[in-house]
Coordinates of C-alpha atoms and ligand atoms in Angstrom, one line a residue:
X1 CA 78.1 109.3 78.5
X2 CA 77.8 112.1 76.0
X3 CA 79.5 114.9 75.0
X4 CA 79.0 118.4 77.2
X5 CA 78.2 121.7 75.0
X6 CA 81.5 122.8 77.4
X7 CA 85.2 122.2 76.3
X8 CA 88.2 122.9 78.6
X9 CA 91.5 124.7 76.9
X10 CA 94.7 124.1 78.9
X11 CA 97.5 126.7 78.2
X12 CA 101.0 126.8 79.4
X13 CA 102.7 129.8 80.4
X14 CA 105.8 129.0 78.5
X15 CA 104.1 129.8 75.6
X16 CA 103.7 126.0 74.7
X17 CA 100.8 125.2 72.4
X18 CA 97.0 125.6 74.6
X19 CA 95.2 122.0 74.1
X20 CA 91.6 121.6 73.4
X21 CA 89.9 118.7 75.9
X22 CA 86.4 117.2 75.3
X23 CA 84.2 117.5 78.4
X24 CA 81.9 114.5 79.0
X25 CA 78.6 114.7 81.1
X26 CA 76.6 111.4 82.9
X27 CA 72.7 110.9 83.8
X28 CA 74.3 113.5 87.1
X29 CA 77.1 114.2 89.2
X30 CA 80.3 116.1 87.9
X31 CA 81.5 116.3 84.1
X32 CA 84.8 115.0 83.6
X33 CA 87.7 116.2 81.2
X34 CA 88.6 113.7 78.8
X35 CA 92.3 113.6 78.9
X36 CA 93.1 110.4 77.5
X37 CA 94.9 112.4 75.0
X38 CA 96.6 114.5 76.8
X39 CA 100.0 112.5 76.8
X40 CA 100.4 112.1 73.4
X41 CA 99.6 115.9 72.4
X42 CA 102.0 117.5 75.6
X43 CA 104.0 115.0 76.8
X44 CA 103.0 115.9 80.3
X45 CA 100.9 113.3 82.8
X46 CA 98.4 114.4 85.0
X47 CA 99.0 114.1 88.8
X48 CA 96.4 112.9 91.4
X49 CA 98.0 110.6 93.9
X50 CA 95.0 109.2 95.8
X51 CA 92.9 110.1 93.0
X52 CA 91.0 112.8 94.8
X53 CA 90.0 114.3 91.0
X54 CA 90.2 111.1 88.8
X55 CA 87.0 109.3 87.2
X56 CA 89.3 106.1 86.6
X57 CA 86.0 104.8 84.5
X58 CA 82.8 105.2 83.7
X59 CA 80.2 103.1 85.4
X60 CA 76.2 103.0 85.6
X61 CA 76.0 100.8 89.0
X62 CA 76.0 103.1 92.0
X63 CA 76.1 106.8 92.6
X64 CA 76.9 108.5 95.6
X65 CA 76.5 112.3 96.1
X66 CA 78.9 113.0 99.1
X67 CA 77.4 116.7 99.7
X68 CA 73.7 115.4 99.8
X69 CA 74.5 112.0 101.4
X70 CA 72.9 110.3 98.8
X71 CA 73.7 106.5 97.8
X72 CA 72.1 104.8 94.8
X73 CA 72.4 101.3 93.6
X74 CA 71.3 101.5 90.0
X75 CA 69.4 104.4 90.8
X76 CA 67.4 103.3 94.0
X77 CA 68.3 104.9 97.2
X78 CA 69.9 102.9 99.6
X79 CA 66.9 104.2 102.0
X80 CA 64.4 102.3 99.8
X81 CA 66.5 99.2 99.1
X82 CA 67.7 98.1 102.6
X83 CA 63.6 98.6 103.9
X84 CA 61.7 97.1 100.8
X85 CA 64.0 94.4 99.1
X86 CA 66.3 91.7 100.5
X87 CA 70.1 91.1 99.8
X88 CA 69.6 88.4 96.7
X89 CA 66.9 91.1 95.5
X90 CA 70.1 93.9 95.8
X91 CA 72.6 91.3 94.0
X92 CA 70.0 90.7 91.3
X93 CA 69.9 94.8 90.7
X94 CA 73.5 95.4 91.1
X95 CA 74.3 92.6 88.7
X96 CA 71.6 92.7 85.7
X97 CA 71.0 96.1 86.5
X98 CA 67.0 95.9 87.6
X99 CA 65.1 94.6 90.4
X100 CA 63.9 90.8 90.1
X101 CA 59.8 90.2 89.4
X102 CA 58.7 87.3 91.4
X103 CA 59.5 85.0 89.1
X104 CA 63.5 86.0 88.2
X105 CA 63.4 86.3 92.2
X106 CA 62.5 82.5 92.2
X107 CA 64.9 81.6 89.8
X108 CA 68.0 83.9 90.8
X109 CA 67.5 82.7 94.6
X110 CA 67.6 79.2 93.8
X111 CA 70.4 79.2 91.4
X112 CA 72.4 81.1 94.3
X113 CA 71.0 78.4 97.0
X114 CA 72.3 75.6 94.9
X115 CA 76.0 76.9 94.7
X116 CA 76.3 77.7 98.0
X117 CA 78.3 74.7 98.9
X118 CA 82.3 74.5 98.6
X119 CA 84.4 71.5 97.4
X120 CA 85.2 69.1 100.6
X121 CA 88.9 69.9 100.0
X122 CA 88.5 73.6 101.0
X123 CA 88.5 72.9 104.3
X124 CA 92.0 71.3 104.3
X125 CA 93.1 75.2 103.3
X126 CA 91.6 76.0 106.5
X127 CA 93.6 73.2 108.5
X128 CA 96.7 75.3 107.0
X129 CA 95.6 78.3 109.1
X130 CA 96.6 78.9 112.7
X131 CA 93.0 78.5 114.6
X132 CA 94.0 82.3 115.9
X133 CA 94.6 83.8 112.2
X134 CA 92.8 86.8 111.2
X135 CA 89.7 85.8 109.5
X136 CA 90.8 88.4 106.6
X137 CA 94.1 86.5 106.5
X138 CA 92.0 83.0 105.9
X139 CA 89.2 85.0 103.1
X140 CA 92.3 86.4 101.2
X141 CA 93.9 82.7 101.0
X142 CA 90.2 80.8 100.5
X143 CA 88.9 83.3 97.7
X144 CA 92.1 82.7 95.8
X145 CA 92.0 79.2 96.0
X146 CA 88.4 79.3 94.7
X147 CA 90.2 79.4 91.4
X148 CA 91.7 76.1 91.8
X149 CA 88.3 74.3 91.6
X150 CA 86.9 76.1 88.8
X151 CA 88.7 75.1 86.0
X152 CA 85.1 75.4 83.8
X153 CA 85.1 79.3 84.5
X154 CA 88.7 81.2 84.8
X155 CA 87.9 82.8 81.2
X156 CA 87.0 86.6 82.6
X157 CA 86.7 87.3 79.1
X158 CA 83.9 84.8 78.3
X159 CA 80.1 85.9 79.6
X160 CA 78.8 82.6 80.5
X161 CA 82.2 81.7 82.9
X162 CA 81.4 85.2 84.4
X163 CA 78.2 84.9 85.3
X164 CA 78.7 81.7 86.7
X165 CA 81.4 83.0 88.9
X166 CA 79.4 85.4 90.0
X167 CA 76.6 83.3 91.5
X168 CA 79.4 80.8 92.5
X169 CA 80.9 83.8 94.6
X170 CA 77.7 85.3 95.8
X171 CA 76.6 81.5 96.8
X172 CA 79.8 80.6 98.6
X173 CA 80.9 83.6 100.6
X174 CA 78.7 82.8 103.4
X175 CA 79.9 79.4 103.7
X176 CA 83.5 80.5 103.8
X177 CA 83.2 82.8 106.0
X178 CA 81.1 80.8 108.5
X179 CA 83.7 78.2 108.0
X180 CA 86.4 80.8 108.8
X181 CA 84.7 81.3 112.3
X182 CA 83.8 77.7 113.4
X183 CA 87.4 76.9 112.3
X184 CA 88.8 79.9 114.9
X185 CA 86.2 78.2 117.3
X186 CA 87.5 74.6 117.0
X187 CA 83.8 74.1 116.0
X188 CA 82.7 71.7 113.4
X189 CA 81.7 73.1 110.0
X190 CA 78.1 73.5 109.6
X191 CA 76.6 72.6 105.5
X192 CA 74.4 74.9 104.0
X193 CA 70.7 74.2 104.4
X194 CA 68.7 74.7 100.7
X195 CA 65.9 75.4 102.9
X196 CA 67.0 78.3 104.6
X197 CA 67.0 82.1 103.1
X198 CA 70.7 83.2 102.1
X199 CA 71.0 85.2 105.2
X200 CA 68.9 82.9 107.5
X201 CA 71.7 79.9 106.0
X202 CA 74.6 82.3 106.9
X203 CA 73.3 82.6 110.2
X204 CA 72.8 78.7 110.6
X205 CA 76.1 78.2 109.3
X206 CA 77.6 80.6 111.7
X207 CA 75.7 79.9 115.2
X208 CA 74.0 76.6 114.7
X209 CA 76.0 73.3 116.2
X210 CA 75.3 69.6 115.5
X211 CA 74.3 69.1 119.1
X212 CA 70.6 70.8 118.9
X213 CA 68.4 72.3 116.4
X214 CA 68.9 76.5 115.4
X215 CA 66.2 78.4 114.8
X216 CA 67.5 82.2 113.2
X217 CA 65.8 84.9 115.2
X218 CA 64.1 86.5 112.3
X219 CA 64.9 90.2 113.6
X220 CA 68.6 89.3 113.8
X221 CA 68.5 87.8 110.3
X222 CA 66.8 90.9 108.8
X223 CA 69.3 93.1 110.8
X224 CA 72.1 91.2 109.0
X225 CA 70.5 91.1 105.4
X226 CA 70.3 94.9 106.0
X227 CA 73.9 95.4 106.8
X228 CA 74.5 93.0 103.3
X229 CA 72.8 95.6 101.4
X230 CA 74.0 99.0 102.7
X231 CA 77.8 97.0 102.2
X232 CA 76.9 95.8 99.1
X233 CA 78.5 98.4 96.5
X234 CA 79.8 101.9 96.6
X235 CA 81.3 103.1 93.6
X236 CA 85.2 103.6 92.7
X237 CA 86.3 102.8 96.5
X238 CA 90.0 101.5 97.0
X239 CA 88.7 97.7 96.9
X240 CA 86.5 98.2 94.0
X241 CA 89.4 99.8 92.3
X242 CA 91.7 97.3 93.2
X243 CA 89.6 94.7 91.6
X244 CA 89.0 96.7 88.2
X245 CA 92.8 97.0 87.9
X246 CA 93.5 93.1 88.7
X247 CA 90.6 92.1 86.7
X248 CA 92.2 94.2 83.8
X249 CA 95.1 91.9 83.4
X250 CA 92.4 89.3 82.3
X251 CA 93.4 87.2 85.3
X252 CA 90.1 84.9 86.4
X253 CA 87.3 86.5 88.7
X254 CA 88.1 84.6 91.5
X255 CA 92.1 85.7 91.9
X256 CA 90.3 89.6 91.2
X257 CA 88.3 89.1 94.0
X258 CA 90.8 87.9 96.3
X259 CA 92.5 91.3 95.4
X260 CA 90.0 93.1 96.8
X261 CA 89.6 91.2 100.2
X262 CA 93.4 91.8 100.7
X263 CA 92.7 95.6 100.2
X264 CA 89.1 96.3 101.8
X265 CA 91.3 94.7 105.0
X266 CA 92.8 97.8 105.8
X267 CA 91.7 99.8 108.6
X268 CA 91.5 102.8 106.5
X269 CA 88.8 101.0 104.5
X270 CA 86.8 97.6 105.5
X271 CA 89.0 97.4 108.2
X272 CA 87.5 100.4 109.8
X273 CA 84.3 98.6 111.4
X274 CA 86.9 96.2 113.7
X275 CA 88.9 99.4 114.6
X276 CA 85.8 101.5 115.5
X277 CA 84.4 99.1 117.9
X278 CA 88.1 98.5 119.1
X279 CA 87.9 102.1 119.7
X280 CA 84.8 102.2 121.4
X281 CA 86.3 99.2 123.9
X282 CA 89.4 101.3 124.7
X283 CA 87.3 104.5 125.7
X284 CA 85.2 102.7 127.6
X285 CA 88.2 100.7 129.4
X286 CA 89.6 104.3 130.3
X287 CA 86.7 105.8 131.5
X288 CA 83.8 106.0 129.2
X289 CA 81.6 108.9 128.3
X290 CA 83.4 110.9 130.9
X291 CA 86.7 110.5 129.0
X292 CA 85.4 111.5 125.5
X293 CA 86.5 115.0 125.8
X294 CA 90.4 113.7 126.2
X295 CA 90.1 111.3 123.3
X296 CA 88.8 114.1 121.1
X297 CA 91.8 115.7 122.2
X298 CA 94.2 113.3 121.3
X299 CA 92.6 112.9 117.8
X300 CA 92.8 116.8 117.0
X301 CA 96.4 116.5 118.3
X302 CA 98.3 115.6 114.7
X303 CA 101.0 113.9 116.7
X304 CA 98.7 111.4 118.5
X305 CA 97.9 109.4 115.0
X306 CA 94.8 108.9 116.4
X307 CA 91.9 108.8 114.0
X308 CA 87.9 108.9 115.2
X309 CA 87.4 105.4 113.6
X310 CA 84.1 105.2 111.7
X311 CA 84.3 108.8 110.7
X312 CA 85.4 110.5 107.3
X313 CA 84.7 109.7 103.9
X314 CA 86.7 110.6 100.6
X315 CA 83.5 111.3 99.4
X316 CA 80.6 111.7 101.9
X317 CA 81.2 115.4 103.2
X318 CA 77.6 114.8 104.9
X319 CA 76.4 112.2 107.2
X320 CA 76.7 108.9 105.6
X321 CA 73.3 107.4 105.0
X322 CA 74.4 103.9 105.8
X323 CA 75.4 104.8 108.9
X324 CA 71.9 106.9 109.5
X325 CA 70.1 103.3 108.8
X326 CA 72.8 101.2 110.7
X327 CA 72.0 103.2 113.5
X328 CA 68.0 102.5 113.2
X329 CA 69.5 98.5 112.7
X330 CA 71.2 99.1 116.1
X331 CA 68.2 100.2 118.1
X332 CA 66.1 97.0 116.4
X333 CA 68.4 94.6 117.0
X334 CA 69.8 96.1 120.8
X335 CA 66.1 96.3 121.3
X336 CA 64.9 92.7 120.3
X337 CA 67.7 91.7 122.8
X338 CA 66.8 93.5 125.5
X339 CA 70.4 95.8 125.6
X340 CA 68.4 99.0 124.9
X341 CA 70.7 100.2 127.7
X342 CA 74.0 99.1 125.9
X343 CA 76.6 100.9 127.2
X344 CA 79.0 100.5 123.9
X345 CA 75.9 102.0 122.1
X346 CA 75.1 104.8 124.6
X347 CA 78.9 105.8 124.2
X348 CA 79.0 106.1 120.2
X349 CA 76.1 107.9 120.3
X350 CA 77.4 110.5 122.9
X351 CA 80.9 110.4 121.0
X352 CA 78.8 110.9 117.6
X353 CA 76.9 114.0 119.5
X354 CA 80.2 115.7 120.7
X355 CA 82.2 115.1 117.5
X356 CA 79.2 116.4 115.3
X357 CA 79.4 119.7 118.0
X358 CA 83.1 120.1 117.4
X359 CA 84.4 122.8 115.1
X360 CA 87.4 120.3 114.4
X361 CA 84.8 117.9 112.4
X362 CA 82.2 120.1 111.6
X363 CA 85.1 122.5 109.5
X364 CA 86.9 119.0 107.7
X365 CA 83.0 117.6 107.1
X366 CA 83.7 114.8 109.0
X367 CA 80.4 112.6 109.7
X368 CA 80.2 109.1 110.9
X369 CA 80.4 106.8 107.8
X370 CA 78.8 103.0 107.5
X371 CA 81.7 101.6 109.6
X372 CA 80.7 103.6 113.2
X373 CA 77.6 101.9 113.7
X374 CA 78.1 98.4 112.4
X375 CA 80.2 96.9 114.4
X376 CA 78.0 97.5 117.8
X377 CA 74.9 95.6 115.6
X378 CA 77.5 92.5 114.6
X379 CA 78.6 92.3 118.4
X380 CA 74.9 92.6 119.4
X381 CA 74.2 89.7 117.2
X382 CA 77.3 87.8 118.5
X383 CA 79.9 88.4 115.7
X384 CA 83.1 88.4 116.7
X385 CA 85.1 91.8 115.8
X386 CA 87.7 90.2 114.2
X387 CA 84.9 88.8 111.7
X388 CA 83.4 92.3 110.8
X389 CA 85.4 92.8 108.0
X390 CA 85.2 89.6 106.4
X391 CA 81.2 90.1 106.7
X392 CA 82.1 93.6 105.1
X393 CA 84.0 91.0 102.2
X394 CA 80.8 88.7 102.0
X395 CA 78.5 91.5 101.4
X396 CA 80.4 94.1 98.7
X397 CA 81.6 90.9 97.0
X398 CA 78.6 91.4 94.6
X399 CA 79.4 94.9 94.2
X400 CA 83.1 93.9 93.1
X401 CA 81.9 91.5 90.7
X402 CA 79.2 94.0 88.6
X403 CA 81.8 96.3 89.0
X404 CA 84.5 93.7 87.0
X405 CA 81.9 92.8 84.5
X406 CA 80.7 96.0 83.6
X407 CA 84.5 96.8 82.6
X408 CA 85.0 93.6 81.0
X409 CA 81.9 93.9 78.9
X410 CA 83.0 97.8 78.0
X411 CA 84.5 97.6 74.7
X412 CA 86.7 100.7 75.5
X413 CA 88.7 98.8 78.6
X414 CA 91.8 98.2 78.6
X415 CA 95.0 97.1 81.2
X416 CA 95.1 99.4 83.6
X417 CA 98.6 101.2 83.8
X418 CA 99.2 104.4 85.6
X419 CA 102.4 106.4 85.3
X420 CA 104.3 108.4 87.6
X421 CA 106.4 111.8 88.2
X422 CA 110.2 110.4 88.1
X423 CA 112.0 111.9 91.3
X424 CA 114.6 109.5 91.7
X425 CA 118.4 109.6 90.8
X426 CA 119.4 110.7 87.3
X427 CA 121.1 107.9 85.1
X428 CA 124.7 106.9 86.8
X429 CA 127.4 104.0 86.2
X430 CA 127.7 101.4 88.9
X431 CA 131.7 101.8 90.7
X432 CA 133.7 99.0 91.4
X433 CA 133.1 98.1 94.9
X434 CA 136.3 99.7 95.9
X435 CA 135.3 102.8 94.8
X436 CA 131.5 103.1 96.3
Ligands
SDX1 C1 85.0 102.6 104.3 O1 85.8 104.7 99.8 C2 84.9 104.0 100.0 O2 83.5 104.5 99.7 C3 85.0 103.6 101.5 C4 83.6 102.8 101.9 C5 82.9 101.8 100.9 O3 81.9 101.4 101.3 O4 83.7 101.2 100.1 O5 82.6 103.5 102.1 C6 84.2 102.2 103.5 O6 86.1 102.8 104.0 C7 84.4 103.9 104.6 C8 85.7 104.9 105.6 C9 86.3 104.0 106.5 N1 87.7 104.3 107.4 C10 87.4 104.9 108.5 O7 86.2 105.3 109.4 C11 88.9 105.1 109.0 C12 89.1 106.6 109.5 N2 88.5 107.9 108.7 C13 89.7 108.4 107.9 O8 90.8 107.2 107.9 C14 89.4 109.4 106.5 O9 88.6 109.6 106.9 C15 89.2 108.3 105.6 C16 90.4 107.3 105.0 C17 88.3 107.8 105.3 C18 89.2 109.3 104.1 O10 90.6 110.3 104.0 P1 90.3 111.3 102.9 O11 89.5 111.7 102.0 O12 91.7 110.8 102.1 O13 90.9 112.5 103.9 P2 91.9 112.7 104.8 O14 92.5 111.8 105.4 O15 92.7 113.8 103.8 O16 91.1 114.3 106.1 C19 90.9 115.4 106.0 C20 90.9 115.7 107.1 C21 92.6 115.6 107.8 O17 93.0 116.6 108.7 P3 94.2 117.8 108.0 O18 94.9 117.1 107.3 O19 93.1 118.9 106.8 O20 94.4 118.7 109.3 O21 90.5 115.2 108.3 C22 91.0 114.4 108.9 C23 92.4 114.2 108.3 O22 93.5 114.5 109.4 N3 90.6 113.0 109.2 C24 90.1 112.7 110.3 C25 89.4 111.8 110.3 N4 89.3 111.5 108.7 C26 90.0 112.2 108.5 N5 90.4 113.5 111.5 C27 90.0 112.3 112.7 N6 89.8 111.4 112.8 C28 89.2 111.1 111.4 N7 88.2 109.6 110.9

């Protein structure tokens, strides 16, 4: 970041001394006002619950232009990465800052492949869960449990430990998600097969059984790989901020990523893809396209508590570029499976059209986000609704790790410790129970 040729002056109407604050610029996007000395100079905090106007860090990983609906990973537009690269290329890019050349790709893919198995003991964690446990409950437990197996790489301040933990987490997430799925189905776990691609391996671990040969459908593998790319990172969203804050205490990478998994689960965040599909199912059950008007009326009624899941975004005030790519992927997958007339896809497109013409959504700049179509694609591929957010966590793990490693290797970083505006009781004395 560089000092801008601009400064901010804070003056107070009560005659207090004004304060001059430096302004910094990045490569692109909004400048920042550096308030790090504000408390020392004024005895006051800034107040920004939800962090609508707060840059918590500087980062060179992902850039989002919410007005243009633009998303760049290390400067590359998501549209180019999603169509010209695969997920492991994207992992290499997010982790190391550059797309791999052929040699680097072969080495990186091989390293990840060699870490896809998990310790045999991991299956005993699964046995402790009910078969109908939500996969995100299982994943929060399993990812946290990984730190119990890798005592050789839990020092987050050691670059070698960070590197091997990154590879292990990226490599093992597909295995753990597939194990959570097989456990819920009462089917045997399928071990990774080193001759398969990263995503082909995932599809095989999910859908193969020991009873017959399994050949992944390349169109579906490609679609799943694209879903991973689209979900890989997204600047300082809630779960990434959770991982950064958790990691800032110096805890191990596995624990920090487990915190990200827990945060992503929420329906306002990664859980929205599951909620969006359930919403479409509900509309379908209650009359389908003819009932969209009634549903939209409910959404606009604040007292209903009903939201159009998969719509709206804190940053995008234009169409989420990932939603466009997800819609295209939807068409490809449904076409491949002969489901062009899938009623849920048609319902989703009708709902999107009506919402985008409705003043309530237009005035609030509410557009489809990544979660609006991803559920339809995953359902067509055969992924159960309850596993959607676990797939999101699988893909986002590389983004969480890249952001965590960027923070830890930033000499300026220190443990995150926000303050507050206290509005509780003033100091008072405990009274004997008889006088309370
Ligand atoms: C993800 O941050 C990220 O980058 C996240 C993510 C990532 O890759 O990491 O992109 C992934 O989490 C995508 C978002 C998935 N969530 C949903 O689809 C859930 C539905 N969306 C909303 O909950 C909401 O849009 C949020 C949480 C996504 C954003 O909320 P904000 O920025 O806090 O906006 P807001 O809630 O203040 O909404 C502004 C207005 C409000 O109305 P008014 O009070 O102004 O009258 O828009 C309304 C909201 O009620 N609104 C919606 C709505 N989203 C916002 N009304 C109906 N349906 C919606 N979906």
